[in-house]
PDB file of C-alpha atoms in Angstrom:
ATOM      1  CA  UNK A   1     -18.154  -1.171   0.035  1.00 50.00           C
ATOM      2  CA  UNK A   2     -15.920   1.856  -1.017  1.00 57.00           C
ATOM      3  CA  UNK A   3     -15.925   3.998   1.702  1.00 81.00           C
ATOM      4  CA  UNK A   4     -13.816   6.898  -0.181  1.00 91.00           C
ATOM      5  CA  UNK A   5     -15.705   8.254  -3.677  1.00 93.00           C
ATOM      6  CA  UNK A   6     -14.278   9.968  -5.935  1.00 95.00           C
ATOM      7  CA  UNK A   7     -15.671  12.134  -8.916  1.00 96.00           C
ATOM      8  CA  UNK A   8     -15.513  12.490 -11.466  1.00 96.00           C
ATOM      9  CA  UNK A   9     -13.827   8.778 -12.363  1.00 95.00           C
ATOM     10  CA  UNK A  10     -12.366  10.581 -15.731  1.00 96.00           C
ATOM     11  CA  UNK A  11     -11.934  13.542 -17.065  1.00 96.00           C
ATOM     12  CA  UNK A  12     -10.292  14.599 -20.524  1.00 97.00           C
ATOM     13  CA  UNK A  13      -9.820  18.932 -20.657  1.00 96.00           C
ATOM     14  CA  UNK A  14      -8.252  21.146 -22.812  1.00 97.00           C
ATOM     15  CA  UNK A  15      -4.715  22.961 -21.319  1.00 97.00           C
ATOM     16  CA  UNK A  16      -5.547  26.126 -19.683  1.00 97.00           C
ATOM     17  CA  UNK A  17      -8.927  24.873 -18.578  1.00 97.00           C
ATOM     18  CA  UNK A  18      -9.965  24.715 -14.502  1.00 97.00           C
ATOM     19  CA  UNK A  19     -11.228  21.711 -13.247  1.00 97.00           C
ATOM     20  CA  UNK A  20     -12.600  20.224  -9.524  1.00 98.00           C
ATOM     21  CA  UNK A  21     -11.901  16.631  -8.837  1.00 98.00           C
ATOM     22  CA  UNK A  22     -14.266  15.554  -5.559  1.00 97.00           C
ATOM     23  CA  UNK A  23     -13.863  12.756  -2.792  1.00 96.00           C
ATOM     24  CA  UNK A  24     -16.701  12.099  -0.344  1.00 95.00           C
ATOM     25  CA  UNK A  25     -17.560   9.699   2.826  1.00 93.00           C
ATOM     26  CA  UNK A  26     -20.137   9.268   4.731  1.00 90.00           C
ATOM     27  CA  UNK A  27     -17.057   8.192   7.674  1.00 91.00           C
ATOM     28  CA  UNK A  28     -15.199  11.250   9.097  1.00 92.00           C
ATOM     29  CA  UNK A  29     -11.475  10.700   8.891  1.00 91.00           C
ATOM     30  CA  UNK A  30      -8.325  11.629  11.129  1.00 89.00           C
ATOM     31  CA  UNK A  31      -6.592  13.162   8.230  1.00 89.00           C
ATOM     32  CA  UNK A  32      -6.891  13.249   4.252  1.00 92.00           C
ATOM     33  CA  UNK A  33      -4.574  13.027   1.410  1.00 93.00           C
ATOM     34  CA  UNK A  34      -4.376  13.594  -2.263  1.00 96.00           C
ATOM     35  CA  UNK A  35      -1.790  11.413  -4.582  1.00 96.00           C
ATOM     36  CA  UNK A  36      -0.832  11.342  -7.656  1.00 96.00           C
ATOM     37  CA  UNK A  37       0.097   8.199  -9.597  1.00 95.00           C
ATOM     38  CA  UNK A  38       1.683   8.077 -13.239  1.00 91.00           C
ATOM     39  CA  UNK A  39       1.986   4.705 -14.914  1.00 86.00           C
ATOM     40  CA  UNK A  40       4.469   2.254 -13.529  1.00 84.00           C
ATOM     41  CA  UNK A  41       4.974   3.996 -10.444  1.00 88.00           C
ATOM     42  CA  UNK A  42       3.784   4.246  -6.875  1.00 91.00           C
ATOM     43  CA  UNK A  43       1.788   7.286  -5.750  1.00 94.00           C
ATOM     44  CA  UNK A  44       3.165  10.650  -4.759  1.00 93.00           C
ATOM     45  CA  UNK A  45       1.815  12.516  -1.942  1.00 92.00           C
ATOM     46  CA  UNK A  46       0.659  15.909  -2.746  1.00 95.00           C
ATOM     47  CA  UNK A  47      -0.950  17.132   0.123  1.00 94.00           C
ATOM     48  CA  UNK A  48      -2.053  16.056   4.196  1.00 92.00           C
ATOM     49  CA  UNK A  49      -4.826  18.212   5.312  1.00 93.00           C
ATOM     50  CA  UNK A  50      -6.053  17.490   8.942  1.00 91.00           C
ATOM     51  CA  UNK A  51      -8.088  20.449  10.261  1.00 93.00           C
ATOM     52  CA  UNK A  52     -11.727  20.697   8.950  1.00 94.00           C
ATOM     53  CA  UNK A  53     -11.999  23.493   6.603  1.00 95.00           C
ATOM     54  CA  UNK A  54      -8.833  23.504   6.190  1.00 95.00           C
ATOM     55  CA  UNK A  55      -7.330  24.708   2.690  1.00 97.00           C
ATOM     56  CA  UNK A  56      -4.182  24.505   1.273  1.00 97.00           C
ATOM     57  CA  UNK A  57      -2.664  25.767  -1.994  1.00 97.00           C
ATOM     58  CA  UNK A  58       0.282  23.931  -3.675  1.00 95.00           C
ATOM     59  CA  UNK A  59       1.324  26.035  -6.551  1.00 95.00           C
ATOM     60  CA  UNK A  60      -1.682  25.934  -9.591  1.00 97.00           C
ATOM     61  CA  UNK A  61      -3.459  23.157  -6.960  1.00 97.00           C
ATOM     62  CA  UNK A  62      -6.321  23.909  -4.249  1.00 97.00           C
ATOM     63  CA  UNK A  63      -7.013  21.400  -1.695  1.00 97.00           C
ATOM     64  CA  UNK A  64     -10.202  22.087   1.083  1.00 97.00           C
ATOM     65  CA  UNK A  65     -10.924  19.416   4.026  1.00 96.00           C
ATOM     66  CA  UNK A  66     -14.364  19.561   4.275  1.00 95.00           C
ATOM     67  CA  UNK A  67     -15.898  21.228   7.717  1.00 94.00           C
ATOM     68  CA  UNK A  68     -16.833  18.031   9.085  1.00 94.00           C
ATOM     69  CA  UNK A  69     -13.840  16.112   7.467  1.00 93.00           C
ATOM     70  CA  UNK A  70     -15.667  13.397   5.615  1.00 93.00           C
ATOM     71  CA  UNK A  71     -15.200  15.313   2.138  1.00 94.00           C
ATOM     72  CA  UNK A  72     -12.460  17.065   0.151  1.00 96.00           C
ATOM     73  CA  UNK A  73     -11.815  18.585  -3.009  1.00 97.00           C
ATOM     74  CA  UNK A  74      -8.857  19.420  -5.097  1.00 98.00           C
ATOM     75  CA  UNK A  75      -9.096  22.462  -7.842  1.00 98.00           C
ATOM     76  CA  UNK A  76      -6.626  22.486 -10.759  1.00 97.00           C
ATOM     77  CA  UNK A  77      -5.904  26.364 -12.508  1.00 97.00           C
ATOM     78  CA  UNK A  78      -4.833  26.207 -16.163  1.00 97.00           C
ATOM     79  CA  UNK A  79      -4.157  22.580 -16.439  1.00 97.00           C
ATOM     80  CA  UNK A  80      -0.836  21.651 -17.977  1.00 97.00           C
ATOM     81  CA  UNK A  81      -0.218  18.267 -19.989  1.00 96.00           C
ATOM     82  CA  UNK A  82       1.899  17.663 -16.403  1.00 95.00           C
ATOM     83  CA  UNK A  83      -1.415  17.324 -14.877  1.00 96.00           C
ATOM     84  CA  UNK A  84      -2.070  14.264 -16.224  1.00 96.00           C
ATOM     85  CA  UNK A  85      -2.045  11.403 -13.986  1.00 95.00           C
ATOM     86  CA  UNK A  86      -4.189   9.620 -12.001  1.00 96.00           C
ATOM     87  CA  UNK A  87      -5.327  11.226  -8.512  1.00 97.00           C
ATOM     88  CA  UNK A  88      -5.744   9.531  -5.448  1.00 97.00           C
ATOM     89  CA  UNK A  89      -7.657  10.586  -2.174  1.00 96.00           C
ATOM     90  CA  UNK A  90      -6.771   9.087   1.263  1.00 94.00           C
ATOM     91  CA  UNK A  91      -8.620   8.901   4.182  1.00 91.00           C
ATOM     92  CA  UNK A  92      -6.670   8.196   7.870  1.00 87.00           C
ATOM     93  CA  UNK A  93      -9.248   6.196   9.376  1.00 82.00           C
ATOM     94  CA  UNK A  94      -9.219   7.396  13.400  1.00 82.00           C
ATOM     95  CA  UNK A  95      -6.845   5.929  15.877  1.00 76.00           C
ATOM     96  CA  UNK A  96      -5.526   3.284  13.530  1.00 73.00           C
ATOM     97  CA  UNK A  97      -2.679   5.271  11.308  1.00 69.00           C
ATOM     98  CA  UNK A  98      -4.100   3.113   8.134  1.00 78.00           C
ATOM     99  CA  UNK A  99      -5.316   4.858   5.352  1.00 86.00           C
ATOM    100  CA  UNK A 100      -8.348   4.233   2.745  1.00 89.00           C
ATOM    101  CA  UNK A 101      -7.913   5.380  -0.598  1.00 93.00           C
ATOM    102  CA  UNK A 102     -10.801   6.753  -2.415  1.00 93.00           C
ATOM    103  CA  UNK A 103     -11.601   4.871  -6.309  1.00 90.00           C
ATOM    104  CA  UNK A 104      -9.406   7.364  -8.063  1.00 94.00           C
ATOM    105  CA  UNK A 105      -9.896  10.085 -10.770  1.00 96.00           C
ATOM    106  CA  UNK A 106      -8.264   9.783 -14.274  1.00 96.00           C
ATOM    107  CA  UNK A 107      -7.203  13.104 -15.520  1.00 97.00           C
ATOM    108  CA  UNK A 108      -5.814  13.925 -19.126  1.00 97.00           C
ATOM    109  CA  UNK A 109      -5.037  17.734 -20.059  1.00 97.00           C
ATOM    110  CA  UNK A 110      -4.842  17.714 -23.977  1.00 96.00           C
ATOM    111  CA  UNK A 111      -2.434  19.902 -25.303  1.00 94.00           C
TER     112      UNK A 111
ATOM    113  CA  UNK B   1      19.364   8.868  -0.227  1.00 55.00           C
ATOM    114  CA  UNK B   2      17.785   5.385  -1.695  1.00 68.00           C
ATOM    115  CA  UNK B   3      13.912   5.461  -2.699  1.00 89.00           C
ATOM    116  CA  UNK B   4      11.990   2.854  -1.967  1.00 94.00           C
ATOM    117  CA  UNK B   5      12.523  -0.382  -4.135  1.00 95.00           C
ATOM    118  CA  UNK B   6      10.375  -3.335  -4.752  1.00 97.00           C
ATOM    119  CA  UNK B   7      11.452  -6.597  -6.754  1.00 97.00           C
ATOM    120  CA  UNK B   8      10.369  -8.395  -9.133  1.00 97.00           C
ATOM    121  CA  UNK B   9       8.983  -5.792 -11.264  1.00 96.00           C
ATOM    122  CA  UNK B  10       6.680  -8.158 -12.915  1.00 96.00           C
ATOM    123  CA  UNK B  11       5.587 -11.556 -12.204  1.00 96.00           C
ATOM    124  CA  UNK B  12       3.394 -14.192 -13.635  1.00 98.00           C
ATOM    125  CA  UNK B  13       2.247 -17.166 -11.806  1.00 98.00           C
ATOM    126  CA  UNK B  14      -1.092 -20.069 -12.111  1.00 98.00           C
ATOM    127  CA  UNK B  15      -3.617 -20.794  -9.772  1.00 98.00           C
ATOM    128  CA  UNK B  16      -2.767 -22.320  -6.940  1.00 98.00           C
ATOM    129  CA  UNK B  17       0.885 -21.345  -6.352  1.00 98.00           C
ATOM    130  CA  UNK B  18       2.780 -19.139  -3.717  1.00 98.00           C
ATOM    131  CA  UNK B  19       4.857 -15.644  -4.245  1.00 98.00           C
ATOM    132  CA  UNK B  20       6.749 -13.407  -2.171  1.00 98.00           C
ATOM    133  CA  UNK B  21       7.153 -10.191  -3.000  1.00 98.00           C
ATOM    134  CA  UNK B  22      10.137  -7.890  -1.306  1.00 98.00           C
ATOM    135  CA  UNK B  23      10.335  -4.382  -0.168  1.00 97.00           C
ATOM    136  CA  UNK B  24      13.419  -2.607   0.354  1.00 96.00           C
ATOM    137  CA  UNK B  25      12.270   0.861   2.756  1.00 92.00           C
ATOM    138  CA  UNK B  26      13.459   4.027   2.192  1.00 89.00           C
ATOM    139  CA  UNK B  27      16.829   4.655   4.244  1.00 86.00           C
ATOM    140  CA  UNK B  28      15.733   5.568   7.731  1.00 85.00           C
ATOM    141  CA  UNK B  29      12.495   4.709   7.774  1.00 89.00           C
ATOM    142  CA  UNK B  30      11.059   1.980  10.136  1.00 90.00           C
ATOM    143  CA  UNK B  31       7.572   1.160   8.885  1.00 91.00           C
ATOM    144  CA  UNK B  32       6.405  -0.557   5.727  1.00 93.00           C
ATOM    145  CA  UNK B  33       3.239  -0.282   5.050  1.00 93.00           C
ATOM    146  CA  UNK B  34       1.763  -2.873   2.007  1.00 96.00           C
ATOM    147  CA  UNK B  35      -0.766  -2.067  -0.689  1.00 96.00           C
ATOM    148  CA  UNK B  36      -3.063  -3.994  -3.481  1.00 97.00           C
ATOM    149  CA  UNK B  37      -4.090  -2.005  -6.209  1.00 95.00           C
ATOM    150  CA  UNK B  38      -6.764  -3.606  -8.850  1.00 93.00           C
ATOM    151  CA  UNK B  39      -6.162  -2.548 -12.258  1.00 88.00           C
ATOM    152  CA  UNK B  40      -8.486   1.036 -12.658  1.00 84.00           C
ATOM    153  CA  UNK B  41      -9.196   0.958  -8.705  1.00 88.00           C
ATOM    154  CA  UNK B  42      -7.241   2.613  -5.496  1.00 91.00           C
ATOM    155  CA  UNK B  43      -4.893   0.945  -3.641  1.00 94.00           C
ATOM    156  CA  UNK B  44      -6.103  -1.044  -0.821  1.00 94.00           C
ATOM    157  CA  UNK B  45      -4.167  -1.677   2.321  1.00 92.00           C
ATOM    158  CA  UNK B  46      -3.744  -5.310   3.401  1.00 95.00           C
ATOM    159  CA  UNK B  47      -1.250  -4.749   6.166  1.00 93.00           C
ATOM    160  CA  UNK B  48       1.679  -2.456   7.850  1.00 92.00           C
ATOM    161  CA  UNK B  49       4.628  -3.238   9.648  1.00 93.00           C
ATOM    162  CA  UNK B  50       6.339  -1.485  11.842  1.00 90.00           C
ATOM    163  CA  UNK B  51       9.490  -2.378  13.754  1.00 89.00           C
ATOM    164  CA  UNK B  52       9.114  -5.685  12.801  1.00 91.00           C
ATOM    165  CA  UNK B  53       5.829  -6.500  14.289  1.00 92.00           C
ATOM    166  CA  UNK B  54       2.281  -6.128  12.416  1.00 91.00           C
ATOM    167  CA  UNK B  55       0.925  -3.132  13.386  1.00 87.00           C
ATOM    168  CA  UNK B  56      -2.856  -3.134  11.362  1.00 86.00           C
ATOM    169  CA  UNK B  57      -4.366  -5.559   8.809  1.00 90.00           C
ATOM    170  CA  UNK B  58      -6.499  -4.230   6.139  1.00 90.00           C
ATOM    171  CA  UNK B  59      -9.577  -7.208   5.147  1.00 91.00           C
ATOM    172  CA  UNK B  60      -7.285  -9.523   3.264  1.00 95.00           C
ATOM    173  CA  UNK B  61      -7.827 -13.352   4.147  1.00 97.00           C
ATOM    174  CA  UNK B  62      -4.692 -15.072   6.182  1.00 96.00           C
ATOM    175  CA  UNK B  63      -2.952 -16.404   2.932  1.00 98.00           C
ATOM    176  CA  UNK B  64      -1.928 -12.769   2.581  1.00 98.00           C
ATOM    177  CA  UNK B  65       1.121 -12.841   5.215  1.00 97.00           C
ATOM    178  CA  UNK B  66       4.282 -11.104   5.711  1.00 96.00           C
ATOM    179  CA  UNK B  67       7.680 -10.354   7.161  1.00 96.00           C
ATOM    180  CA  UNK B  68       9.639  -7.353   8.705  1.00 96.00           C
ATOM    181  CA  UNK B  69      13.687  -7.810   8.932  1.00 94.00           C
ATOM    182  CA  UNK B  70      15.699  -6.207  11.154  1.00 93.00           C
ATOM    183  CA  UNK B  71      17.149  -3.750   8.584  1.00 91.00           C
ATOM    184  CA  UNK B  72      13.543  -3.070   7.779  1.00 92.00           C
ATOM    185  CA  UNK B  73      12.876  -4.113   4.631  1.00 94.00           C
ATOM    186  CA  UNK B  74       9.818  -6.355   4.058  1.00 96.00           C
ATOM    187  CA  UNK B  75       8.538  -9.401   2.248  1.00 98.00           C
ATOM    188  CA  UNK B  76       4.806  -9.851   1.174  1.00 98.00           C
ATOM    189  CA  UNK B  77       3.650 -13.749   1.073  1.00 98.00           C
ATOM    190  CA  UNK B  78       0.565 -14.808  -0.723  1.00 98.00           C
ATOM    191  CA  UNK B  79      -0.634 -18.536  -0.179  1.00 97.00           C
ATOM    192  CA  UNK B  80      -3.017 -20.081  -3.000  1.00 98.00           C
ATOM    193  CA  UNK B  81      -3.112 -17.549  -5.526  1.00 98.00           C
ATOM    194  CA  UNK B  82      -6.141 -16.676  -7.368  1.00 98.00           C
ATOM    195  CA  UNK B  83      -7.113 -15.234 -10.414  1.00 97.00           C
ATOM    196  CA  UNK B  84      -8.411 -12.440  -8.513  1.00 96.00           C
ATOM    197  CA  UNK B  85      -5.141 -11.769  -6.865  1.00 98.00           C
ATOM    198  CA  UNK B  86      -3.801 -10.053 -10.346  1.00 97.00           C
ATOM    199  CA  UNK B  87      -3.069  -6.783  -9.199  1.00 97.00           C
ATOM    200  CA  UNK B  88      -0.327  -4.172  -8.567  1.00 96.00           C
ATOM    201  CA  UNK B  89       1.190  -4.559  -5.404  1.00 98.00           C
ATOM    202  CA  UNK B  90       2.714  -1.111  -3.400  1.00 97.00           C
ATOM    203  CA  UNK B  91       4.799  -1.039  -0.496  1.00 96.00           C
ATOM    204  CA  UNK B  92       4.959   2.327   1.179  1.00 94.00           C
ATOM    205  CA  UNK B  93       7.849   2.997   3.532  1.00 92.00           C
ATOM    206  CA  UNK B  94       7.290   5.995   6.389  1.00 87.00           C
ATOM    207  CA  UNK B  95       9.280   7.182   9.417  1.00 84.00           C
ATOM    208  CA  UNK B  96       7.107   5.691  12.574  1.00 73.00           C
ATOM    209  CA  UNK B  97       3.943   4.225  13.038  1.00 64.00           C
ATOM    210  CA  UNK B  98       2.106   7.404  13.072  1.00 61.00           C
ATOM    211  CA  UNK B  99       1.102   9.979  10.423  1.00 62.00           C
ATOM    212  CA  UNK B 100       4.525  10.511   8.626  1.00 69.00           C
ATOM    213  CA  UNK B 101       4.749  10.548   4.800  1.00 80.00           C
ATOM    214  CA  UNK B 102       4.414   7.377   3.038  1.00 85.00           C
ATOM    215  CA  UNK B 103       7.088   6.983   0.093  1.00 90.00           C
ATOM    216  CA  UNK B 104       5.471   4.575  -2.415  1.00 93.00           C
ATOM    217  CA  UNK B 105       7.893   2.282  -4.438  1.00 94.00           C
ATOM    218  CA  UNK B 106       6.703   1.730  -7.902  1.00 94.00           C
ATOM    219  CA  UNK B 107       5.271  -1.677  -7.245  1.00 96.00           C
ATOM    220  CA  UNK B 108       5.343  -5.132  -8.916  1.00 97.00           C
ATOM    221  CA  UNK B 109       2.671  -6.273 -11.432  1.00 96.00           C
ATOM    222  CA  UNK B 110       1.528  -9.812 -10.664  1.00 97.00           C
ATOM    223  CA  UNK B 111      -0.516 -11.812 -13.153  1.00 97.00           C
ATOM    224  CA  UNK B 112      -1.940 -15.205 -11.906  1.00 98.00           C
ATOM    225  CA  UNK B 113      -3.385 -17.535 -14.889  1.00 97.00           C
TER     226      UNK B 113
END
């Protein structure tokens, strides 16, 4: 059972396009966070967000918690070919500092 | 300051046989934290360590075991491969148990036949 979903699983856009990547529970976490993964290498963190509602902004990228912290979402502005890469949501589950990553969302910005 | 650094980089092995896979942390940091990600999947955590005792197991069977040295790097054991087992491997490093950044090395790529 994958306890983190994440949509959509790809997505192929055009540069300068917007685009909304989503990760949802039905578990309320501790904290969340977003990765992002290029081939032949470990994750990156982008982003911890621990309040509900919370929102954070991290250059052209938009992270929300959602209210009751079992969601998230991440908004990209005028996607750049950097974009690309393969993002990662992370859920802290409560009390136990270990962290469930959601199924992953494939993005490609076209140039 | 040195990254995190996993070795091998790539590994085959059959059915049946034993690996270890090692896990040098980030300098300073005291917990390593280990990782299996499926090929077009998220990573999924099988165990951390932290200050040389296991400190959380993910649902990974017992054949999945490991080690935390003094100087904190860490080893990851698996016990009867199987096919299934083919997967990237990540070791995170972090400073404490808690909620501090993970640093992700860039993994090693196991293939069992």
């Amino acid at each position: 059972t994958q306890l983190l979903e994440q949509s959509p699983q790809f997505l192929s856009i055009q540069e300068g396009e917007n685009l909304t990547v989503y990760c949802n529970s039905s578990s309320v976490f501790s904290s969340l966070q977003w990765y992002r993964q290029e081939p032949g290498e470990g994750p990156v963190l982008l982003v911890t967000v621990v309040t509900g509602g919370e929102v954070k902004k991290l250059k052209r990228l938009t992270f929300q918690f959602g209210d009751a912290r079992k969601d998230s979402s991440l908004h990209i502005t005028a996607a750049q070919p950097g974009d690309t890469g393969l993002y990662l949501c992370a859920g802290e589950w409560p009390g136990t500092y270990k962290y469930i990553f959601g199924t992953g969302t494939r993005l490609k910005v076209l140039a | 300051e040195t990254g995190v650094t996993q070795s091998p980089t790539h590994l085959i092995k059959t059915r049946g046989q034993q690996v270890t896979l090692r896990c040098s942390s980030q300098s300073g940091h005291n917990t390593v934290s280990w990782y299996q990600q499926a090929l077009g999947q998220g990573p999924q955590f099988i165990f951390q360590y932290y200050r040389e005792e296991e400190n959380g197991r993910g649902n990974f069977p017992p054949r999945f075991s490991g080690l935390q040295f003094p100087n904190y790097s860490s080893e990851l054991n698996v016990n009867a491969l199987e096919l299934d087992d083919s997967a990237l491997y990540l070791c995170a490093s972090s400073l404490g148990s808690g909620r501090g950044t993970q640093y992700f090395g860039p993994g090693t790529r196991l293939l069992v036949l």
